[in-house]
């Protein structure tokens, strides 16, 4: 795949996504027409290993593709991203036998990943695996996926709960019709349906230790099945910081889209007390528009910087076996999080100054405002992770889920 042509194609698809925003929101995901274009263009394969017909392009290209698609429709960008990005989990943490099974001869793999169940699922031990029942909410991207990845706790050594992730074919789960329309405030086209498993047998080889809280290579002295199989540091699969980069791309796209709408509005809408001139001549709106542009630029720059830093860490480990520390991972996350925050602020300040007409259902600026609020309430945006970064820096006690083998993750005292 050629990076420039991929980004150009994504921009063209973004134009179609924008034209279909209303129907995509009502449906809960983008159209089959868009899905087929993404499928035929190889967009779902960007993060897949070359062994499984992957794209062979870098993470920065993937981030720029997400920005272009999300500029067309943030909800559609979210759906695409969370369907395509989890190929990285599968190709990093599952053994070669399972990877070959999942990707198949054609390399056709798309998986939603719901990190935790809604309620307490049942894992009944059977020969060679578990029989599983339960409900997993917010399986973003599931309408266009071939598989489902779920997170849960199962009894570990000594009976203590162990966090795991498992993978099943989409045909093994029931996708509930609980997304789209007014089912949620924003990201209505993200395909974030719930999925239900009812007595599904999951073999042991399809269950792995959960990678969600993996912040460091401390538990990966020999790498992962992915680094050994594919020979690339990317397939260490340290996803905590990387997923924030993906969010940064989605909301950078939302900020760019909001700027386009706002510029069009102030160019044509009359000033309230000087109707012979349009609002583009209002000094206060000029200031807001200028500051919003700066925030969108900052969002993109921070997202790309975090992406490059993540890639550098992975390459460094592969070439030198230099550890990736928890502080390294949280630095990636922190840069990308600030990018998300800048993008949200861009959209919010534009919406707040656009006037009451922009609050009507179906108005694009209102849609983008609702969409960014879904990040504001997401776990990735909350204060627990900045606190964790400070605890690591100070050498203070860290929360149990982020400890390595029961001990605090490596501190950073630089």
mmCIF file of C-alpha atoms in Angstrom:
data_model
loop_
_atom_site.group_PDB
_atom_site.id
_atom_site.type_symbol
_atom_site.label_atom_id
_atom_site.label_comp_id
_atom_site.label_asym_id
_atom_site.label_seq_id
_atom_site.Cartn_x
_atom_site.Cartn_y
_atom_site.Cartn_z
ATOM 1 C CA UNK A 1 0.000 0.000 0.000
ATOM 2 C CA UNK A 2 1.147 3.553 -0.719
ATOM 3 C CA UNK A 3 0.655 5.986 2.165
ATOM 4 C CA UNK A 4 -0.187 9.022 0.043
ATOM 5 C CA UNK A 5 -2.777 7.170 -2.022
ATOM 6 C CA UNK A 6 -4.371 5.685 1.093
ATOM 7 C CA UNK A 7 -4.766 9.131 2.660
ATOM 8 C CA UNK A 8 -6.120 10.554 -0.602
ATOM 9 C CA UNK A 9 -8.661 7.734 -0.873
ATOM 10 C CA UNK A 10 -9.638 8.184 2.764
ATOM 11 C CA UNK A 11 -10.278 11.872 2.103
ATOM 12 C CA UNK A 12 -12.596 10.966 -0.784
ATOM 13 C CA UNK A 13 -14.436 8.425 1.370
ATOM 14 C CA UNK A 14 -14.709 11.107 4.048
ATOM 15 C CA UNK A 15 -16.672 13.282 1.619
ATOM 16 C CA UNK A 16 -19.170 10.439 1.168
ATOM 17 C CA UNK A 17 -19.342 9.878 4.917
ATOM 18 C CA UNK A 18 -20.273 13.536 5.399
ATOM 19 C CA UNK A 19 -23.058 13.315 2.843
ATOM 20 C CA UNK A 20 -24.472 10.264 4.643
ATOM 21 C CA UNK A 21 -24.200 11.530 8.231
ATOM 22 C CA UNK A 22 -27.910 11.575 9.037
ATOM 23 C CA UNK A 23 -28.650 8.094 7.730
ATOM 24 C CA UNK A 24 -25.501 6.659 9.316
ATOM 25 C CA UNK A 25 -26.488 8.077 12.704
ATOM 26 C CA UNK A 26 -29.971 6.626 12.361
ATOM 27 C CA UNK A 27 -28.595 3.230 11.315
ATOM 28 C CA UNK A 28 -25.905 3.174 13.993
ATOM 29 C CA UNK A 29 -22.966 2.718 11.617
ATOM 30 C CA UNK A 30 -21.871 3.730 8.163
ATOM 31 C CA UNK A 31 -23.425 2.263 5.024
ATOM 32 C CA UNK A 32 -22.476 -0.986 3.313
ATOM 33 C CA UNK A 33 -21.305 1.173 0.394
ATOM 34 C CA UNK A 34 -18.711 2.819 2.645
ATOM 35 C CA UNK A 35 -17.803 -0.530 4.211
ATOM 36 C CA UNK A 36 -17.143 -2.055 0.798
ATOM 37 C CA UNK A 37 -14.919 0.864 -0.213
ATOM 38 C CA UNK A 38 -12.896 0.502 2.980
ATOM 39 C CA UNK A 39 -12.713 -3.249 2.462
ATOM 40 C CA UNK A 40 -11.627 -3.103 -1.176
ATOM 41 C CA UNK A 41 -9.187 -0.274 -0.493
ATOM 42 C CA UNK A 42 -7.364 -2.318 2.150
ATOM 43 C CA UNK A 43 -8.092 0.168 4.930
ATOM 44 C CA UNK A 44 -8.965 -2.533 7.454
ATOM 45 C CA UNK A 45 -5.571 -4.180 6.842
ATOM 46 C CA UNK A 46 -3.292 -1.249 7.632
ATOM 47 C CA UNK A 47 -2.189 -2.582 11.038
ATOM 48 C CA UNK A 48 -2.147 -6.242 10.022
ATOM 49 C CA UNK A 49 1.187 -8.047 9.599
ATOM 50 C CA UNK A 50 2.466 -8.554 6.071
ATOM 51 C CA UNK A 51 2.291 -12.316 6.695
ATOM 52 C CA UNK A 52 -1.489 -11.976 6.725
ATOM 53 C CA UNK A 53 -1.786 -9.635 3.726
ATOM 54 C CA UNK A 54 -1.366 -6.533 5.871
ATOM 55 C CA UNK A 55 -0.726 -3.097 4.491
ATOM 56 C CA UNK A 56 2.933 -2.729 5.373
ATOM 57 C CA UNK A 57 2.536 0.982 6.140
ATOM 58 C CA UNK A 58 3.364 2.777 9.360
ATOM 59 C CA UNK A 59 1.188 3.868 12.250
ATOM 60 C CA UNK A 60 1.356 7.525 11.241
ATOM 61 C CA UNK A 61 -0.359 6.693 7.954
ATOM 62 C CA UNK A 62 -3.078 4.904 9.893
ATOM 63 C CA UNK A 63 -3.545 7.958 12.127
ATOM 64 C CA UNK A 64 -3.834 10.269 9.109
ATOM 65 C CA UNK A 65 -6.409 7.929 7.545
ATOM 66 C CA UNK A 66 -8.478 8.104 10.746
ATOM 67 C CA UNK A 67 -8.298 11.921 10.714
ATOM 68 C CA UNK A 68 -9.498 12.037 7.100
ATOM 69 C CA UNK A 69 -12.412 9.650 7.706
ATOM 70 C CA UNK A 70 -13.398 11.353 10.969
ATOM 71 C CA UNK A 71 -13.393 14.742 9.276
ATOM 72 C CA UNK A 72 -16.150 13.289 7.127
ATOM 73 C CA UNK A 73 -18.009 11.864 10.128
ATOM 74 C CA UNK A 74 -16.523 11.413 13.613
ATOM 75 C CA UNK A 75 -18.929 8.581 14.424
ATOM 76 C CA UNK A 76 -17.972 6.794 11.237
ATOM 77 C CA UNK A 77 -14.298 7.349 12.031
ATOM 78 C CA UNK A 78 -14.812 5.798 15.477
ATOM 79 C CA UNK A 79 -16.560 2.761 13.944
ATOM 80 C CA UNK A 80 -13.767 2.220 11.422
ATOM 81 C CA UNK A 81 -10.990 2.714 13.959
ATOM 82 C CA UNK A 82 -12.310 0.338 16.589
ATOM 83 C CA UNK A 83 -13.056 -2.310 13.982
ATOM 84 C CA UNK A 84 -9.649 -2.163 12.310
ATOM 85 C CA UNK A 85 -7.208 -1.386 15.129
ATOM 86 C CA UNK A 86 -7.673 -4.569 17.148
ATOM 87 C CA UNK A 87 -5.850 -6.576 14.497
ATOM 88 C CA UNK A 88 -2.875 -5.281 16.470
ATOM 89 C CA UNK A 89 -4.071 -7.139 19.582
ATOM 90 C CA UNK A 90 -4.625 -10.384 17.682
ATOM 91 C CA UNK A 91 -1.280 -10.263 15.861
ATOM 92 C CA UNK A 92 0.658 -9.398 19.028
ATOM 93 C CA UNK A 93 -0.673 -11.595 21.803
ATOM 94 C CA UNK A 94 -2.110 -14.772 20.326
ATOM 95 C CA UNK A 95 0.121 -17.681 19.350
ATOM 96 C CA UNK A 96 0.955 -18.341 15.703
ATOM 97 C CA UNK A 97 -1.559 -21.180 15.388
ATOM 98 C CA UNK A 98 -4.380 -18.924 16.536
ATOM 99 C CA UNK A 99 -3.245 -15.995 14.401
ATOM 100 C CA UNK A 100 -3.327 -18.167 11.294
ATOM 101 C CA UNK A 101 -6.793 -19.310 12.253
ATOM 102 C CA UNK A 102 -8.078 -15.778 12.918
ATOM 103 C CA UNK A 103 -6.666 -14.078 9.845
ATOM 104 C CA UNK A 104 -7.262 -17.021 7.516
ATOM 105 C CA UNK A 105 -5.839 -17.393 4.038
ATOM 106 C CA UNK A 106 -7.171 -13.993 2.941
ATOM 107 C CA UNK A 107 -6.200 -11.950 6.007
ATOM 108 C CA UNK A 108 -9.786 -10.836 6.542
ATOM 109 C CA UNK A 109 -9.978 -9.882 10.239
ATOM 110 C CA UNK A 110 -11.897 -7.070 11.916
ATOM 111 C CA UNK A 111 -12.665 -7.194 15.616
ATOM 112 C CA UNK A 112 -14.531 -5.058 18.106
ATOM 113 C CA UNK A 113 -13.056 -5.113 21.618
ATOM 114 C CA UNK A 114 -15.174 -4.541 24.728
ATOM 115 C CA UNK A 115 -12.658 -4.478 27.565
ATOM 116 C CA UNK A 116 -15.134 -5.367 30.305
ATOM 117 C CA UNK A 117 -18.526 -7.051 30.558
ATOM 118 C CA UNK A 118 -21.778 -5.417 31.610
ATOM 119 C CA UNK A 119 -22.381 -7.437 34.747
ATOM 120 C CA UNK A 120 -20.727 -10.684 35.794
ATOM 121 C CA UNK A 121 -20.362 -13.267 33.001
ATOM 122 C CA UNK A 122 -20.198 -17.001 33.658
ATOM 123 C CA UNK A 123 -17.125 -19.019 32.705
ATOM 124 C CA UNK A 124 -17.843 -22.727 33.141
ATOM 125 C CA UNK A 125 -14.777 -24.925 32.797
ATOM 126 C CA UNK A 126 -14.960 -27.573 30.060
ATOM 127 C CA UNK A 127 -12.329 -29.847 28.550
ATOM 128 C CA UNK A 128 -9.954 -27.587 26.650
ATOM 129 C CA UNK A 129 -11.690 -24.320 27.418
ATOM 130 C CA UNK A 130 -14.700 -22.539 28.895
ATOM 131 C CA UNK A 131 -18.396 -22.275 28.160
ATOM 132 C CA UNK A 132 -19.136 -18.547 28.402
ATOM 133 C CA UNK A 133 -22.315 -16.503 28.828
ATOM 134 C CA UNK A 134 -22.578 -12.776 29.396
ATOM 135 C CA UNK A 135 -23.231 -9.326 28.011
ATOM 136 C CA UNK A 136 -20.594 -6.900 26.759
ATOM 137 C CA UNK A 137 -21.652 -3.303 26.073
ATOM 138 C CA UNK A 138 -20.052 -0.742 23.744
ATOM 139 C CA UNK A 139 -18.539 -3.188 21.254
ATOM 140 C CA UNK A 140 -17.687 -0.312 18.900
ATOM 141 C CA UNK A 141 -17.365 -1.333 15.263
ATOM 142 C CA UNK A 142 -19.116 -4.684 15.674
ATOM 143 C CA UNK A 143 -21.544 -4.175 12.726
ATOM 144 C CA UNK A 144 -18.614 -4.373 10.271
ATOM 145 C CA UNK A 145 -16.504 -6.963 12.135
ATOM 146 C CA UNK A 146 -15.614 -10.597 11.584
ATOM 147 C CA UNK A 147 -14.762 -11.273 15.256
ATOM 148 C CA UNK A 148 -15.356 -10.064 18.789
ATOM 149 C CA UNK A 149 -12.723 -9.572 21.508
ATOM 150 C CA UNK A 150 -13.985 -9.432 25.063
ATOM 151 C CA UNK A 151 -12.390 -8.801 28.425
ATOM 152 C CA UNK A 152 -13.296 -10.489 31.691
ATOM 153 C CA UNK A 153 -11.948 -11.991 34.912
ATOM 154 C CA UNK A 154 -11.634 -15.736 35.363
ATOM 155 C CA UNK A 155 -10.263 -17.735 38.321
ATOM 156 C CA UNK A 156 -6.491 -17.740 38.185
ATOM 157 C CA UNK A 157 -3.770 -19.421 40.220
ATOM 158 C CA UNK A 158 -4.965 -19.938 43.781
ATOM 159 C CA UNK A 159 -8.467 -18.862 42.815
ATOM 160 C CA UNK A 160 -7.578 -15.161 42.484
ATOM 161 C CA UNK A 161 -9.350 -13.440 39.580
ATOM 162 C CA UNK A 162 -7.161 -13.077 36.501
ATOM 163 C CA UNK A 163 -7.888 -10.468 33.803
ATOM 164 C CA UNK A 164 -8.126 -12.067 30.379
ATOM 165 C CA UNK A 165 -9.170 -11.314 26.838
ATOM 166 C CA UNK A 166 -10.803 -13.803 24.494
ATOM 167 C CA UNK A 167 -11.723 -13.892 20.833
ATOM 168 C CA UNK A 168 -14.745 -15.477 19.136
ATOM 169 C CA UNK A 169 -16.171 -15.259 15.611
ATOM 170 C CA UNK A 170 -18.915 -12.692 15.227
ATOM 171 C CA UNK A 171 -21.228 -15.540 14.257
ATOM 172 C CA UNK A 172 -20.937 -16.802 17.860
ATOM 173 C CA UNK A 173 -22.382 -13.644 19.412
ATOM 174 C CA UNK A 174 -25.731 -11.896 19.303
ATOM 175 C CA UNK A 175 -25.419 -8.227 18.314
ATOM 176 C CA UNK A 176 -28.162 -6.328 20.126
ATOM 177 C CA UNK A 177 -30.088 -3.547 18.342
ATOM 178 C CA UNK A 178 -29.272 -0.982 21.042
ATOM 179 C CA UNK A 179 -27.251 1.587 19.127
ATOM 180 C CA UNK A 180 -28.029 4.301 16.577
ATOM 181 C CA UNK A 181 -30.723 6.928 16.506
ATOM 182 C CA UNK A 182 -31.164 8.434 19.947
ATOM 183 C CA UNK A 183 -29.788 5.430 21.864
ATOM 184 C CA UNK A 184 -26.836 7.598 22.928
ATOM 185 C CA UNK A 185 -26.091 11.300 23.005
ATOM 186 C CA UNK A 186 -23.260 11.177 20.488
ATOM 187 C CA UNK A 187 -21.111 8.952 18.289
ATOM 188 C CA UNK A 188 -24.359 7.514 16.994
ATOM 189 C CA UNK A 189 -22.682 6.002 13.919
ATOM 190 C CA UNK A 190 -19.907 4.301 15.889
ATOM 191 C CA UNK A 191 -21.526 0.865 15.813
ATOM 192 C CA UNK A 192 -21.193 0.587 19.594
ATOM 193 C CA UNK A 193 -23.812 -2.119 20.036
ATOM 194 C CA UNK A 194 -23.851 -4.549 22.917
ATOM 195 C CA UNK A 195 -23.079 -8.200 22.240
ATOM 196 C CA UNK A 196 -24.315 -11.253 24.102
ATOM 197 C CA UNK A 197 -22.656 -14.646 24.438
ATOM 198 C CA UNK A 198 -24.972 -17.510 25.360
ATOM 199 C CA UNK A 199 -23.106 -20.689 26.245
ATOM 200 C CA UNK A 200 -20.337 -20.120 23.682
ATOM 201 C CA UNK A 201 -17.412 -22.535 23.961
ATOM 202 C CA UNK A 202 -14.071 -20.713 23.909
ATOM 203 C CA UNK A 203 -10.965 -22.920 23.668
ATOM 204 C CA UNK A 204 -8.041 -22.150 25.955
ATOM 205 C CA UNK A 205 -5.877 -21.087 23.018
ATOM 206 C CA UNK A 206 -8.354 -18.275 22.293
ATOM 207 C CA UNK A 207 -7.925 -16.819 25.797
ATOM 208 C CA UNK A 208 -4.907 -14.660 26.707
ATOM 209 C CA UNK A 209 -3.859 -12.465 29.638
ATOM 210 C CA UNK A 210 -5.556 -9.112 29.120
ATOM 211 C CA UNK A 211 -3.345 -6.611 27.258
ATOM 212 C CA UNK A 212 -5.451 -3.618 28.320
ATOM 213 C CA UNK A 213 -3.376 -2.673 31.361
ATOM 214 C CA UNK A 214 -0.050 -3.622 29.759
ATOM 215 C CA UNK A 215 2.099 -0.536 30.342
ATOM 216 C CA UNK A 216 5.607 -1.960 30.241
ATOM 217 C CA UNK A 217 7.813 -4.686 28.775
ATOM 218 C CA UNK A 218 8.721 -5.891 32.300
ATOM 219 C CA UNK A 219 6.575 -8.986 31.776
ATOM 220 C CA UNK A 220 7.760 -9.425 28.179
ATOM 221 C CA UNK A 221 11.489 -10.252 28.436
ATOM 222 C CA UNK A 222 11.316 -12.320 25.250
ATOM 223 C CA UNK A 223 8.726 -10.188 23.528
ATOM 224 C CA UNK A 224 5.368 -11.538 22.418
ATOM 225 C CA UNK A 225 4.199 -14.180 19.953
ATOM 226 C CA UNK A 226 3.841 -11.263 17.540
ATOM 227 C CA UNK A 227 7.411 -9.969 17.826
ATOM 228 C CA UNK A 228 8.771 -13.489 17.436
ATOM 229 C CA UNK A 229 6.544 -14.247 14.465
ATOM 230 C CA UNK A 230 6.604 -10.930 12.606
ATOM 231 C CA UNK A 231 9.923 -9.429 13.692
ATOM 232 C CA UNK A 232 8.513 -5.964 14.379
ATOM 233 C CA UNK A 233 8.397 -4.056 17.654
ATOM 234 C CA UNK A 234 4.901 -2.802 16.852
ATOM 235 C CA UNK A 235 3.650 -6.286 17.723
ATOM 236 C CA UNK A 236 4.648 -5.951 21.350
ATOM 237 C CA UNK A 237 1.024 -4.864 21.500
ATOM 238 C CA UNK A 238 1.386 -2.324 24.300
ATOM 239 C CA UNK A 239 -1.921 -0.676 23.559
ATOM 240 C CA UNK A 240 -2.721 1.569 26.518
ATOM 241 C CA UNK A 241 -1.018 4.668 25.113
ATOM 242 C CA UNK A 242 -1.595 3.709 21.492
ATOM 243 C CA UNK A 243 -5.370 3.647 21.864
ATOM 244 C CA UNK A 244 -5.238 7.259 23.043
ATOM 245 C CA UNK A 245 -3.453 8.145 19.799
ATOM 246 C CA UNK A 246 -6.382 6.677 17.907
ATOM 247 C CA UNK A 247 -8.794 8.830 19.903
ATOM 248 C CA UNK A 248 -6.605 11.847 19.175
ATOM 249 C CA UNK A 249 -7.000 11.167 15.462
ATOM 250 C CA UNK A 250 -10.786 10.759 15.681
ATOM 251 C CA UNK A 251 -11.244 14.031 17.539
ATOM 252 C CA UNK A 252 -8.736 15.925 15.423
ATOM 253 C CA UNK A 253 -10.973 14.959 12.515
ATOM 254 C CA UNK A 254 -14.010 16.182 14.458
ATOM 255 C CA UNK A 255 -12.262 19.507 15.146
ATOM 256 C CA UNK A 256 -11.388 19.963 11.473
ATOM 257 C CA UNK A 257 -14.979 19.220 10.499
ATOM 258 C CA UNK A 258 -16.318 21.718 13.051
ATOM 259 C CA UNK A 259 -13.992 24.422 11.748
ATOM 260 C CA UNK A 260 -15.340 23.922 8.231
ATOM 261 C CA UNK A 261 -18.931 24.264 9.422
ATOM 262 C CA UNK A 262 -18.175 27.293 11.542
ATOM 263 C CA UNK A 263 -16.334 29.106 8.772
ATOM 264 C CA UNK A 264 -19.214 28.543 6.385
ATOM 265 C CA UNK A 265 -21.664 29.804 9.029
ATOM 266 C CA UNK A 266 -19.862 33.052 9.874
ATOM 267 C CA UNK A 267 -19.284 33.814 6.195
ATOM 268 C CA UNK A 268 -23.017 33.815 5.418
ATOM 269 C CA UNK A 269 -24.879 34.560 8.668
ATOM 270 C CA UNK A 270 -25.669 38.272 9.234
ATOM 271 C CA UNK A 271 -24.383 40.087 12.289
ATOM 272 C CA UNK A 272 -27.112 40.604 14.868
ATOM 273 C CA UNK A 273 -26.834 44.430 15.061
ATOM 274 C CA UNK A 274 -25.341 45.042 11.621
ATOM 275 C CA UNK A 275 -27.267 42.809 9.187
ATOM 276 C CA UNK A 276 -25.511 44.306 6.158
ATOM 277 C CA UNK A 277 -22.358 42.496 7.215
ATOM 278 C CA UNK A 278 -21.792 38.850 8.017
ATOM 279 C CA UNK A 279 -20.447 37.486 11.288
ATOM 280 C CA UNK A 280 -16.996 36.940 9.849
ATOM 281 C CA UNK A 281 -16.464 40.659 10.536
ATOM 282 C CA UNK A 282 -17.216 40.284 14.250
ATOM 283 C CA UNK A 283 -13.876 40.664 16.097
ATOM 284 C CA UNK A 284 -14.950 38.327 18.890
ATOM 285 C CA UNK A 285 -15.909 35.557 16.453
ATOM 286 C CA UNK A 286 -12.656 36.128 14.583
ATOM 287 C CA UNK A 287 -10.784 35.576 17.848
ATOM 288 C CA UNK A 288 -12.753 32.415 18.625
ATOM 289 C CA UNK A 289 -12.245 31.052 15.121
ATOM 290 C CA UNK A 290 -8.508 31.758 15.295
ATOM 291 C CA UNK A 291 -8.118 30.148 18.709
ATOM 292 C CA UNK A 292 -10.117 27.125 17.550
ATOM 293 C CA UNK A 293 -7.819 26.707 14.553
ATOM 294 C CA UNK A 294 -4.830 26.770 16.903
ATOM 295 C CA UNK A 295 -6.397 24.066 19.046
ATOM 296 C CA UNK A 296 -7.093 21.853 16.021
ATOM 297 C CA UNK A 297 -3.478 22.248 14.903
ATOM 298 C CA UNK A 298 -2.299 21.420 18.421
ATOM 299 C CA UNK A 299 -4.534 18.348 18.525
ATOM 300 C CA UNK A 300 -3.058 17.018 15.304
ATOM 301 C CA UNK A 301 0.527 17.821 16.306
ATOM 302 C CA UNK A 302 0.176 16.176 19.721
ATOM 303 C CA UNK A 303 -1.490 13.098 18.258
ATOM 304 C CA UNK A 304 1.226 12.646 15.647
ATOM 305 C CA UNK A 305 4.005 13.295 18.174
ATOM 306 C CA UNK A 306 2.556 10.672 20.512
ATOM 307 C CA UNK A 307 2.261 8.232 17.601
ATOM 308 C CA UNK A 308 5.886 8.755 16.586
ATOM 309 C CA UNK A 309 7.060 8.366 20.164
ATOM 310 C CA UNK A 310 5.153 5.080 20.451
ATOM 311 C CA UNK A 311 6.713 3.836 17.211
ATOM 312 C CA UNK A 312 10.176 4.880 18.421
ATOM 313 C CA UNK A 313 9.705 2.936 21.666
ATOM 314 C CA UNK A 314 8.645 -0.202 19.803
ATOM 315 C CA UNK A 315 11.504 0.045 17.284
ATOM 316 C CA UNK A 316 13.999 0.697 20.081
ATOM 317 C CA UNK A 317 12.880 -2.419 21.922
ATOM 318 C CA UNK A 318 13.152 -4.510 18.767
ATOM 319 C CA UNK A 319 16.642 -3.274 17.870
ATOM 320 C CA UNK A 320 18.199 -2.824 21.305
ATOM 321 C CA UNK A 321 15.849 -4.637 23.714
ATOM 322 C CA UNK A 322 15.669 -1.348 25.612
ATOM 323 C CA UNK A 323 12.690 -1.637 27.971
ATOM 324 C CA UNK A 324 9.508 0.310 27.501
ATOM 325 C CA UNK A 325 8.663 1.607 30.956
ATOM 326 C CA UNK A 326 5.267 2.470 32.365
ATOM 327 C CA UNK A 327 6.387 6.100 32.293
ATOM 328 C CA UNK A 328 7.109 5.758 28.552
ATOM 329 C CA UNK A 329 3.635 4.403 27.891
ATOM 330 C CA UNK A 330 1.971 7.075 29.996
ATOM 331 C CA UNK A 331 3.940 9.755 28.177
ATOM 332 C CA UNK A 332 2.434 8.520 24.905
ATOM 333 C CA UNK A 333 -0.992 8.472 26.525
ATOM 334 C CA UNK A 334 -0.525 11.939 28.050
ATOM 335 C CA UNK A 335 0.480 13.634 24.801
ATOM 336 C CA UNK A 336 -2.400 12.036 22.930
ATOM 337 C CA UNK A 337 -4.847 12.866 25.731
ATOM 338 C CA UNK A 338 -3.893 16.534 25.561
ATOM 339 C CA UNK A 339 -4.485 16.341 21.817
ATOM 340 C CA UNK A 340 -7.964 14.984 22.459
ATOM 341 C CA UNK A 341 -8.634 17.747 24.968
ATOM 342 C CA UNK A 342 -7.495 20.435 22.519
ATOM 343 C CA UNK A 343 -9.755 18.992 19.830
ATOM 344 C CA UNK A 344 -12.726 18.893 22.194
ATOM 345 C CA UNK A 345 -12.098 22.498 23.243
ATOM 346 C CA UNK A 346 -11.990 23.510 19.568
ATOM 347 C CA UNK A 347 -15.414 21.998 18.893
ATOM 348 C CA UNK A 348 -16.927 23.272 22.132
ATOM 349 C CA UNK A 349 -15.864 26.888 21.702
ATOM 350 C CA UNK A 350 -17.192 26.905 18.140
ATOM 351 C CA UNK A 351 -20.520 25.397 19.145
ATOM 352 C CA UNK A 352 -20.943 27.773 22.090
ATOM 353 C CA UNK A 353 -20.497 30.828 19.868
ATOM 354 C CA UNK A 354 -22.441 29.655 16.811
ATOM 355 C CA UNK A 355 -25.868 30.756 18.010
ATOM 356 C CA UNK A 356 -29.050 28.928 18.905
ATOM 357 C CA UNK A 357 -29.735 27.747 15.351
ATOM 358 C CA UNK A 358 -26.722 25.433 15.620
ATOM 359 C CA UNK A 359 -28.434 23.485 18.414
ATOM 360 C CA UNK A 360 -31.090 22.023 16.127
ATOM 361 C CA UNK A 361 -31.108 18.273 15.555
ATOM 362 C CA UNK A 362 -29.375 17.483 12.274
ATOM 363 C CA UNK A 363 -27.088 20.514 12.387
ATOM 364 C CA UNK A 364 -23.537 19.282 11.807
ATOM 365 C CA UNK A 365 -21.950 21.510 14.403
ATOM 366 C CA UNK A 366 -24.398 20.179 16.985
ATOM 367 C CA UNK A 367 -23.489 16.621 15.944
ATOM 368 C CA UNK A 368 -19.766 17.297 16.403
ATOM 369 C CA UNK A 369 -20.425 18.847 19.810
ATOM 370 C CA UNK A 370 -22.375 15.777 20.915
ATOM 371 C CA UNK A 371 -19.678 13.500 19.530
ATOM 372 C CA UNK A 372 -16.838 15.097 21.493
ATOM 373 C CA UNK A 373 -18.846 14.802 24.705
ATOM 374 C CA UNK A 374 -18.549 11.040 24.324
ATOM 375 C CA UNK A 375 -14.811 11.443 24.818
ATOM 376 C CA UNK A 376 -15.304 13.733 27.796
ATOM 377 C CA UNK A 377 -17.060 10.885 29.641
ATOM 378 C CA UNK A 378 -14.751 8.107 28.395
ATOM 379 C CA UNK A 379 -12.307 6.403 30.779
ATOM 380 C CA UNK A 380 -9.351 7.563 28.656
ATOM 381 C CA UNK A 381 -10.181 11.194 29.459
ATOM 382 C CA UNK A 382 -10.520 10.793 33.230
ATOM 383 C CA UNK A 383 -8.108 11.917 35.952
ATOM 384 C CA UNK A 384 -7.079 8.450 37.132
ATOM 385 C CA UNK A 385 -4.353 8.123 34.516
ATOM 386 C CA UNK A 386 -2.663 11.494 35.104
ATOM 387 C CA UNK A 387 -2.648 10.538 38.783
ATOM 388 C CA UNK A 388 -0.974 7.252 37.878
ATOM 389 C CA UNK A 389 1.691 9.108 35.923
ATOM 390 C CA UNK A 390 2.379 11.350 38.913
ATOM 391 C CA UNK A 391 2.516 8.344 41.259
ATOM 392 C CA UNK A 392 5.130 6.703 39.048
ATOM 393 C CA UNK A 393 7.192 9.878 38.889
ATOM 394 C CA UNK A 394 7.053 10.377 42.650
ATOM 395 C CA UNK A 395 7.598 6.745 43.550
ATOM 396 C CA UNK A 396 4.252 6.601 45.324
ATOM 397 C CA UNK A 397 2.002 3.555 45.581
ATOM 398 C CA UNK A 398 0.150 2.773 42.342
ATOM 399 C CA UNK A 399 -3.295 1.138 41.991
ATOM 400 C CA UNK A 400 -3.343 -2.652 42.039
ATOM 401 C CA UNK A 401 -4.427 -3.143 38.389
ATOM 402 C CA UNK A 402 -1.249 -1.380 37.235
ATOM 403 C CA UNK A 403 1.204 -3.406 39.325
ATOM 404 C CA UNK A 404 3.617 -5.810 37.677
ATOM 405 C CA UNK A 405 3.524 -9.286 39.271
ATOM 406 C CA UNK A 406 2.011 -7.705 42.389
ATOM 407 C CA UNK A 407 4.741 -5.062 42.652
ATOM 408 C CA UNK A 408 4.490 -1.413 41.625
ATOM 409 C CA UNK A 409 5.397 -0.722 38.012
ATOM 410 C CA UNK A 410 8.878 0.621 37.446
ATOM 411 C CA UNK A 411 9.262 4.182 38.694
ATOM 412 C CA UNK A 412 10.731 6.969 36.634
ATOM 413 C CA UNK A 413 12.928 9.381 38.601
ATOM 414 C CA UNK A 414 14.434 11.478 35.830
#
